[in-house]
Tab-separated table of C-alpha atoms in Angstrom:
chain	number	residue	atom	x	y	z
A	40	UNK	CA	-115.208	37.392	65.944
A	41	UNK	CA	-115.980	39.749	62.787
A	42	UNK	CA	-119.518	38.954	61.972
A	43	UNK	CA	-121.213	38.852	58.479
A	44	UNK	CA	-123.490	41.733	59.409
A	45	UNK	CA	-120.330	44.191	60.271
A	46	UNK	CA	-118.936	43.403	56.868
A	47	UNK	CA	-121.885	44.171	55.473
A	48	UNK	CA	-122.153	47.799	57.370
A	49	UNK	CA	-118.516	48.329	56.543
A	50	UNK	CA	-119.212	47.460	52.961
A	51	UNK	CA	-122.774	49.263	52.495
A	52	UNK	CA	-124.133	46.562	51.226
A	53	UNK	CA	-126.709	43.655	52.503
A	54	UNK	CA	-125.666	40.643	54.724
A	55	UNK	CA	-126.994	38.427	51.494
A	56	UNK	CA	-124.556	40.299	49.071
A	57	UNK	CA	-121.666	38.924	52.171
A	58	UNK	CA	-122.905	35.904	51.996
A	59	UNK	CA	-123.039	35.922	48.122
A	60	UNK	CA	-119.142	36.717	48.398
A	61	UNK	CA	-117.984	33.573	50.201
A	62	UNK	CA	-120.715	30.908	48.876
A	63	UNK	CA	-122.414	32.547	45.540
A	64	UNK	CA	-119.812	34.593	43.580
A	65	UNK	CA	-121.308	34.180	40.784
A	66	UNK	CA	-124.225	36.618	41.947
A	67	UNK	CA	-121.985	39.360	42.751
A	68	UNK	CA	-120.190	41.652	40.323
A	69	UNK	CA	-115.968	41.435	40.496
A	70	UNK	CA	-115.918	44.870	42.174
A	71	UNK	CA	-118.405	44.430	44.851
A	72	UNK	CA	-117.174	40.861	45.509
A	73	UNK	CA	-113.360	42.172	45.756
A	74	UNK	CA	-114.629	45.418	47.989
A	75	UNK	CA	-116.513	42.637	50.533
A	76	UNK	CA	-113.362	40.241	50.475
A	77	UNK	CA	-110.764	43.180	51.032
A	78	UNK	CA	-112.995	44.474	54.190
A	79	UNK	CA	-112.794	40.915	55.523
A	80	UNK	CA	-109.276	40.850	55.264
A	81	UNK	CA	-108.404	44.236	56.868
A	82	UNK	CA	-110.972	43.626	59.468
A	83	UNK	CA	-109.175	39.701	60.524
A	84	UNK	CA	-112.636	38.028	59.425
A	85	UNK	CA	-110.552	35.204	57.772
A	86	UNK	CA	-108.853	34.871	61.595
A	87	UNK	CA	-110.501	31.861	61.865
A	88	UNK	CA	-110.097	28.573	58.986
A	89	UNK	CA	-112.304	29.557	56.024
A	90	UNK	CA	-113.763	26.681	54.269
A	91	UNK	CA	-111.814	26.323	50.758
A	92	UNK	CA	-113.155	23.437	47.930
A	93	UNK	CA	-112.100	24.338	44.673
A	94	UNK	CA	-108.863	24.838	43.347
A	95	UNK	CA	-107.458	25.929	40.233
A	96	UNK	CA	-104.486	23.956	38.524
A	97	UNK	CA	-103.061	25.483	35.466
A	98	UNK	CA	-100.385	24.554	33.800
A	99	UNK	CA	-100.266	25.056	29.480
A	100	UNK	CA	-98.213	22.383	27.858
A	101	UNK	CA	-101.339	19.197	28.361
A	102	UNK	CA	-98.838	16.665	26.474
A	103	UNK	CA	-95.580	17.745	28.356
A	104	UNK	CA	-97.180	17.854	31.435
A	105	UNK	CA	-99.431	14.873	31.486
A	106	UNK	CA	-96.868	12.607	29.652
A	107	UNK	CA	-93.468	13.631	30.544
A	108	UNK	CA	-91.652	12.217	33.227
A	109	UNK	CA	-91.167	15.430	35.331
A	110	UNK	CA	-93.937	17.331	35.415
A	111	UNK	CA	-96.229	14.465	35.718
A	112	UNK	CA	-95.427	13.619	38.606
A	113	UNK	CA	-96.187	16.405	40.046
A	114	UNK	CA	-99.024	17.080	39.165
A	115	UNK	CA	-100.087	13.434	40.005
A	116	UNK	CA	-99.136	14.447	43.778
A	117	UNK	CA	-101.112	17.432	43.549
A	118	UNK	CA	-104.533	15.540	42.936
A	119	UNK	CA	-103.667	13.102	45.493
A	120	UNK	CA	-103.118	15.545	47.938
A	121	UNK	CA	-106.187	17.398	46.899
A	122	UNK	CA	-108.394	14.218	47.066
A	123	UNK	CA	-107.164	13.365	50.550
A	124	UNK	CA	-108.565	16.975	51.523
A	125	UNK	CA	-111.518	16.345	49.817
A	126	UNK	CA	-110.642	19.418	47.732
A	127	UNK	CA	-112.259	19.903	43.694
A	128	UNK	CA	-110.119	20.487	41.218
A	129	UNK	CA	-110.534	22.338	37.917
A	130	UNK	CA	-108.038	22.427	35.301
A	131	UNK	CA	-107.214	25.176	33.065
A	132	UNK	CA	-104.505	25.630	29.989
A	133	UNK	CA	-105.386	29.885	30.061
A	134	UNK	CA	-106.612	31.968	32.613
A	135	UNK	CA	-110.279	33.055	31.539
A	136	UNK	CA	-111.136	36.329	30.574
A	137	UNK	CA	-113.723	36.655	32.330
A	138	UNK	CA	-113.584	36.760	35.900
A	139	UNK	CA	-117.215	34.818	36.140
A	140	UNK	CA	-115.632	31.662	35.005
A	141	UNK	CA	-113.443	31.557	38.127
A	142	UNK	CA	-114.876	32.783	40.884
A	143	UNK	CA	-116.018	30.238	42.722
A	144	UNK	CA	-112.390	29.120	42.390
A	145	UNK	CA	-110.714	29.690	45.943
A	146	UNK	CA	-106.959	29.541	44.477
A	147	UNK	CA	-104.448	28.680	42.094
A	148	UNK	CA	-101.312	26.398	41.572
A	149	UNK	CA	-99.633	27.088	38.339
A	150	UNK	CA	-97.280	23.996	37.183
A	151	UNK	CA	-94.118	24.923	35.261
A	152	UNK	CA	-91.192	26.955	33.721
A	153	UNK	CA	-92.745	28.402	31.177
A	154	UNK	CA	-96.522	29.508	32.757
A	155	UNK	CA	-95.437	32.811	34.573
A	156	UNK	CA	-97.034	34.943	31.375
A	157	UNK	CA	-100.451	32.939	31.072
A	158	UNK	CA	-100.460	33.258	35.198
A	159	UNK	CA	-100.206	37.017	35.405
A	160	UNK	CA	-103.882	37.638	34.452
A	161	UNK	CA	-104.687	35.507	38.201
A	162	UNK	CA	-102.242	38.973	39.842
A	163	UNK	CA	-105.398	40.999	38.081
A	164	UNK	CA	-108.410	39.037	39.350
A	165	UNK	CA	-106.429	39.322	43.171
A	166	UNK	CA	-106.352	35.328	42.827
A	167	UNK	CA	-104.603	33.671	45.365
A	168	UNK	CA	-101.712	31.698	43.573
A	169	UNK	CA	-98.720	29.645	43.907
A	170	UNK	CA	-96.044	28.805	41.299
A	171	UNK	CA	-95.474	25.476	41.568
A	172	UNK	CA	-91.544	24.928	39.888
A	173	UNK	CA	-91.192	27.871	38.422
A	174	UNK	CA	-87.494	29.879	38.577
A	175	UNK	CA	-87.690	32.387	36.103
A	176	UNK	CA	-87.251	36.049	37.358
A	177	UNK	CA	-90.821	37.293	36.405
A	178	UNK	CA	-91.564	34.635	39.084
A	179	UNK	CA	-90.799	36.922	41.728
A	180	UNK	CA	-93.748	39.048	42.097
A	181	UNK	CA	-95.958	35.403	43.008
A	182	UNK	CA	-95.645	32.988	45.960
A	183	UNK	CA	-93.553	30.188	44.562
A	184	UNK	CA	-92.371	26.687	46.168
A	185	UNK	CA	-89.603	25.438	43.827
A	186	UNK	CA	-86.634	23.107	44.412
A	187	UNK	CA	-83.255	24.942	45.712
A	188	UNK	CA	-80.618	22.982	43.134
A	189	UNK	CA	-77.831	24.864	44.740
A	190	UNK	CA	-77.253	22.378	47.155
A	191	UNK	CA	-77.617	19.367	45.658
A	192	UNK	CA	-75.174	20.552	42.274
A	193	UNK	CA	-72.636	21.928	44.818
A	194	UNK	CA	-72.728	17.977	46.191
A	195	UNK	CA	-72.553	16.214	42.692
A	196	UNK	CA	-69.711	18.686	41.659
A	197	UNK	CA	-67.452	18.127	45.067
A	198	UNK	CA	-68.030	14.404	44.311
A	199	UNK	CA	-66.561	14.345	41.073
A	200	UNK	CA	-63.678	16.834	42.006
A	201	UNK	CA	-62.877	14.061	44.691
A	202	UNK	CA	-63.503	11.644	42.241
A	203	UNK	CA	-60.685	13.472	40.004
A	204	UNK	CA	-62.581	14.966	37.338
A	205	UNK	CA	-61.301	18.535	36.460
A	206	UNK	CA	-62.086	18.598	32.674
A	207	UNK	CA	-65.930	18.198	32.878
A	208	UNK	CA	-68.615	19.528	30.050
A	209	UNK	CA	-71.724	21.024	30.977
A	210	UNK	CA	-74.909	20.557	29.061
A	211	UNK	CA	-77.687	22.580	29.587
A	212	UNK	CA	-80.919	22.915	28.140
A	213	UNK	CA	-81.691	26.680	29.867
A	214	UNK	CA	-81.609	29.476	27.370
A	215	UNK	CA	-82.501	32.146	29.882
A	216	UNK	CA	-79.424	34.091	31.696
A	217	UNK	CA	-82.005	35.494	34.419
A	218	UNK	CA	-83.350	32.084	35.354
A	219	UNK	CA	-82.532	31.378	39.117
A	220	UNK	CA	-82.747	27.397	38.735
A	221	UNK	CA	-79.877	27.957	36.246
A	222	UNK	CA	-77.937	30.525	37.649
A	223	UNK	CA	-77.941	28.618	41.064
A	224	UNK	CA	-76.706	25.730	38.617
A	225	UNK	CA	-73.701	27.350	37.227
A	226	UNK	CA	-72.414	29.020	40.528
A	227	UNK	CA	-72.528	25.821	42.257
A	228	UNK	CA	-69.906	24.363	40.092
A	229	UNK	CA	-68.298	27.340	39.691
A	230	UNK	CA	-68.093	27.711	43.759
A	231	UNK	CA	-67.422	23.967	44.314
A	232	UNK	CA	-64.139	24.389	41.747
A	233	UNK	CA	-62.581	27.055	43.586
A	234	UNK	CA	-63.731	25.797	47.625
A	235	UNK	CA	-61.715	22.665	45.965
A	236	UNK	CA	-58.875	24.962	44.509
A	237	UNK	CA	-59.158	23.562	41.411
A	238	UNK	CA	-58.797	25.340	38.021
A	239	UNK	CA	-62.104	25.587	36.082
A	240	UNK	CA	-60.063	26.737	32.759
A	241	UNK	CA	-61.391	23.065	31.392
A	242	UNK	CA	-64.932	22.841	32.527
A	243	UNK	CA	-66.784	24.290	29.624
A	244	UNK	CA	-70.667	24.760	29.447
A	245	UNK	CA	-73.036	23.947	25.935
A	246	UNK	CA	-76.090	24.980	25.610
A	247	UNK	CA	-79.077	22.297	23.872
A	248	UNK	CA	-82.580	22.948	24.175
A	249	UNK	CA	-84.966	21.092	26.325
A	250	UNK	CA	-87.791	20.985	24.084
A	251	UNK	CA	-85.619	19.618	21.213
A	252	UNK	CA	-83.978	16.212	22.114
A	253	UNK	CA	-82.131	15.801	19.123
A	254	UNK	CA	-79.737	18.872	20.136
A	255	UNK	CA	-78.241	16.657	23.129
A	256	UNK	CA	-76.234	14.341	20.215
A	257	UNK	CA	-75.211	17.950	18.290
A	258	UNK	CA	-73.331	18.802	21.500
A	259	UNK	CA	-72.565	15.228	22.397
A	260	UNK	CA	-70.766	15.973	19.017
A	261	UNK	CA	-69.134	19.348	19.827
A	262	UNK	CA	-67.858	18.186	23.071
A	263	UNK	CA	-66.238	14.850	21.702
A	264	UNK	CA	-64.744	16.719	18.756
A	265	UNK	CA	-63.478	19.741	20.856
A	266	UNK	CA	-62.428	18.728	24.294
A	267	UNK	CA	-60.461	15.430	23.553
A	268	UNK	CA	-59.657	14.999	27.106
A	269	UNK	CA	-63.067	15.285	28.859
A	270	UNK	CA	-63.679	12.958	31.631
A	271	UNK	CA	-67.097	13.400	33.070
A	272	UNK	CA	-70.230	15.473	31.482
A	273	UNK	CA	-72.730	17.050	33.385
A	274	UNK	CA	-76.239	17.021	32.560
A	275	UNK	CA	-78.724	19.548	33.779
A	276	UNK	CA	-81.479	17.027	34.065
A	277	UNK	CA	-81.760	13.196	33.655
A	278	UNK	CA	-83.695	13.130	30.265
A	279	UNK	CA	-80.497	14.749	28.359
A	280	UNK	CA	-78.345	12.302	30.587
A	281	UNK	CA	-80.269	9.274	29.397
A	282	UNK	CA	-79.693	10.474	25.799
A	283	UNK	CA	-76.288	11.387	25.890
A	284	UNK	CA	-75.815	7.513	27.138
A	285	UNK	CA	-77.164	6.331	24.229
A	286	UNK	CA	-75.524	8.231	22.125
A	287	UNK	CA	-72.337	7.628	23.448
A	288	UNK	CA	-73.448	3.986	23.649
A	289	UNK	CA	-73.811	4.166	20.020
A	290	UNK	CA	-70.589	5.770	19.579
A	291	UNK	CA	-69.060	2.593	20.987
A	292	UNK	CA	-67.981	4.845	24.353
A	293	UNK	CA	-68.610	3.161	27.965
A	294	UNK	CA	-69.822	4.971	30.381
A	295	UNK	CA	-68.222	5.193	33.195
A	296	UNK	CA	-64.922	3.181	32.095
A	297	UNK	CA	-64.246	5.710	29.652
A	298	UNK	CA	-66.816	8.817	29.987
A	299	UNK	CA	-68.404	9.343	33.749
A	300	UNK	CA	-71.944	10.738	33.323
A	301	UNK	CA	-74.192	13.069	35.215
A	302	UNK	CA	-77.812	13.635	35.639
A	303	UNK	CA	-80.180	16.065	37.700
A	304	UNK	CA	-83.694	15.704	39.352
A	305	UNK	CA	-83.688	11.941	39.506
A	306	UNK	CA	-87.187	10.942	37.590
A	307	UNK	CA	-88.439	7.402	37.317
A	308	UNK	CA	-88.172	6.178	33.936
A	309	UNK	CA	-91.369	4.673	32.366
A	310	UNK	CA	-92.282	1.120	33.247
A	311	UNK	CA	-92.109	-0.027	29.723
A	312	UNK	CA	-88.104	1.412	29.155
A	313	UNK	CA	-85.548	-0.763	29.647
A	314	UNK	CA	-83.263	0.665	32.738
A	315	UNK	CA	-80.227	1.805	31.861
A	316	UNK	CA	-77.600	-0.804	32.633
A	317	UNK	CA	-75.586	1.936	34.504
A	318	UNK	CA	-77.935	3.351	37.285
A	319	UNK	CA	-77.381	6.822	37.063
A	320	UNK	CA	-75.547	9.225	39.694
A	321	UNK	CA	-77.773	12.240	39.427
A	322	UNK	CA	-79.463	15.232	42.198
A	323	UNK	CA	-82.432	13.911	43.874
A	324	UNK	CA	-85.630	16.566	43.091
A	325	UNK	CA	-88.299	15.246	45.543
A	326	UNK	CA	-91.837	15.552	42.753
A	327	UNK	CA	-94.012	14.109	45.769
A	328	UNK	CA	-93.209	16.268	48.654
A	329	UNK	CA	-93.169	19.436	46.488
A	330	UNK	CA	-96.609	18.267	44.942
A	331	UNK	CA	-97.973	17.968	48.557
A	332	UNK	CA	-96.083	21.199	50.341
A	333	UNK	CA	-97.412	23.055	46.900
A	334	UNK	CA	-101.380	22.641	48.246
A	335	UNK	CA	-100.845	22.842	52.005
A	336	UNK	CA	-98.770	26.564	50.490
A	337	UNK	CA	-101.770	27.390	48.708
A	338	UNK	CA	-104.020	26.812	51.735
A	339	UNK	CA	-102.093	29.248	53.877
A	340	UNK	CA	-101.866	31.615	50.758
A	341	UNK	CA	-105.721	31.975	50.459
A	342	UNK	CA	-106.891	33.274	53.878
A	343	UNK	CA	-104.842	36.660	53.955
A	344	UNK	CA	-102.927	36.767	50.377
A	345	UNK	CA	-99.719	37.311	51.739
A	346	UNK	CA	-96.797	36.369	49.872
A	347	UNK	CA	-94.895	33.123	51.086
A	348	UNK	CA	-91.846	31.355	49.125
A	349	UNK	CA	-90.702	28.037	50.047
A	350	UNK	CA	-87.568	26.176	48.754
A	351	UNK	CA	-87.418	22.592	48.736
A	352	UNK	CA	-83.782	20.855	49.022
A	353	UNK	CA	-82.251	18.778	46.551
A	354	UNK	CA	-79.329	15.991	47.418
A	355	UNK	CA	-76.793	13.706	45.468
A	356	UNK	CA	-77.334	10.557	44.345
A	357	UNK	CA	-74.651	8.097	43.651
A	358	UNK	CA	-75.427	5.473	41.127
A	359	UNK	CA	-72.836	3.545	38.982
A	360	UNK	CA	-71.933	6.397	35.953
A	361	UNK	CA	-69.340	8.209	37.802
A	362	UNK	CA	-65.330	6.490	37.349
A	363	UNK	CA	-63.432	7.462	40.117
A	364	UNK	CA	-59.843	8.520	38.574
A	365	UNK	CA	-58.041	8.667	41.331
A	366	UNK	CA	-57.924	6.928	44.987
């Protein structure tokens, strides 16, 4: 086994500056610190299980995150998991610019969609970090755990071909091309409609915006006005689903009898909302095990940096909002 006193030779510096690398970062300067950790790594020092206790979560939407019903959960199961491990936590909107105010910070995970430009300063600083549901493209150059939708849309869309529903409108709330959560999305209909031989000339997609509710009931509006005959519309997550229903509740429209409904990611709706008197069929996004499999990635990231992706599989749900139109 590499001993402290090797790393220091191979460093040229003292055993107490090694030392200072793994317990007292703060003493050492980011060069020197990064020279000594980089030895230990080429040389297998981290072979053995270091000790980790602080982590990094940074995520930097506070209200979306703490309040909505996605992300929240999440992030709940990544404190749990971290208290059963006895791990600290510190929690950060920005990355710091200086690297002082992290050091002593064994890793990141980085919560959300939208954090891949406030992460990439961690890339500079040689932070170990994991994206934690994150799909856009600039994603790539990270280790990531994120849920593989493919699956599960490529179930929900079979199920309402065999249900009978050709004419189907997609909402989505995804306004980037490159983003693999969507793209995975769209070419899981599109490969489910022609597995199925069926025609997609009448599935049509609309585009909302997720950070702007009231856009669901414009394209509630588009699609009622401009596709008479659709039978079933998709929804690329449950929040738009549960406001197209009451819209079209307020329209006087039943869902399922005469508009089926779809969701995706199946959240829990808050304790003090009524449920929805049609439980929702929707694609099952598993927030717990992701939050869990997210810190036991990050522990395996930290010892030797190397890049790991892990995709977590979705699944169909059947609830009551889908009509079947034909036996």
């Amino acid at each position: 086994m590499i001993t402290q006193k090797e790393l220091a030779k191979k460093c040229g510096v003292s055993v107490s500056a090694v030392s200072a690398a793994f317990k007292r970062p703060q003493h050492l300067s980011r060069e020197v610190r990064e020279k000594i950790l980089a030895a230990a790594l080429d040389m297998g020092y981290f072979s053995a299980k270091t000790e980790v206790k602080n982590i990094g979560l940074l995520f930097n939407n506070f209200h979306d995150h703490f309040f909505g019903e996605y992300y929240n959960e999440i992030i709940y199961g990544i404190m749990e998991r971290l208290s059963q491990l006895n791990l600290r936590c510190q929690i950060f909107n920005k990355v710091p610019e200086k690297y002082a105010d992290i050091c002593e910070l064994h890793g990141f995970l980085v919560v959300g969609n939208n954090t891949v430009s406030i992460a990439k300063p961690l890339l500079d600083f040689k932070m170990p970090t994991v994206l934690v549901e994150c799909t856009k493209k600039e994603a790539e150059t990270f280790s990531r755990i994120y849920f593989d939708n493919y699956s599960g849309v490529k179930q929900l869309t079979d199920y309402l071909l065999y249900c009978g529903h050709h004419n189907i409108a997609v909402l989505n709330g995804e306004t980037d091309p490159e983003d693999f959560f969507w793209k995975n999305f769209q070419k899981a209909i599109l490969d489910s409609f022609a597995e199925n031989n069926v025609s997609s000339t009448h599935m049509k997609f609309y585009q909302a915006d997720y950070s702007n509710i009231q856009t669901v009931e414009l394209n509630i509006n588009k699609i009622l006005s401009t596709n008479k005959n659709v039978s079933c519309i998709m929804c690329s997550n449950d929040l738009f689903a549960y406001q197209t229903l009451k819209i079209l509740s307020g329209y006087g429209i039943k869902v399922p009898e005469q508009i089926s409904l779809t969701g995706f990611d199946g959240i829990n709706l808050p304790f003090y909302l009524n449920e929805p008197e049609v439980k929702l069929t929707t694609v099952f996004a598993d927030r717990t095990d992701i939050s869990k499999q997210a810190v036991d990635l990050l522990l395996q990231v930290i010892p030797d940096k190397k890049m790991r992706i892990v995709k977590m599989e979705t699944k169909l749900l059947i609830g009551k909002s889908v009509k079947r139109l034909r036996v």
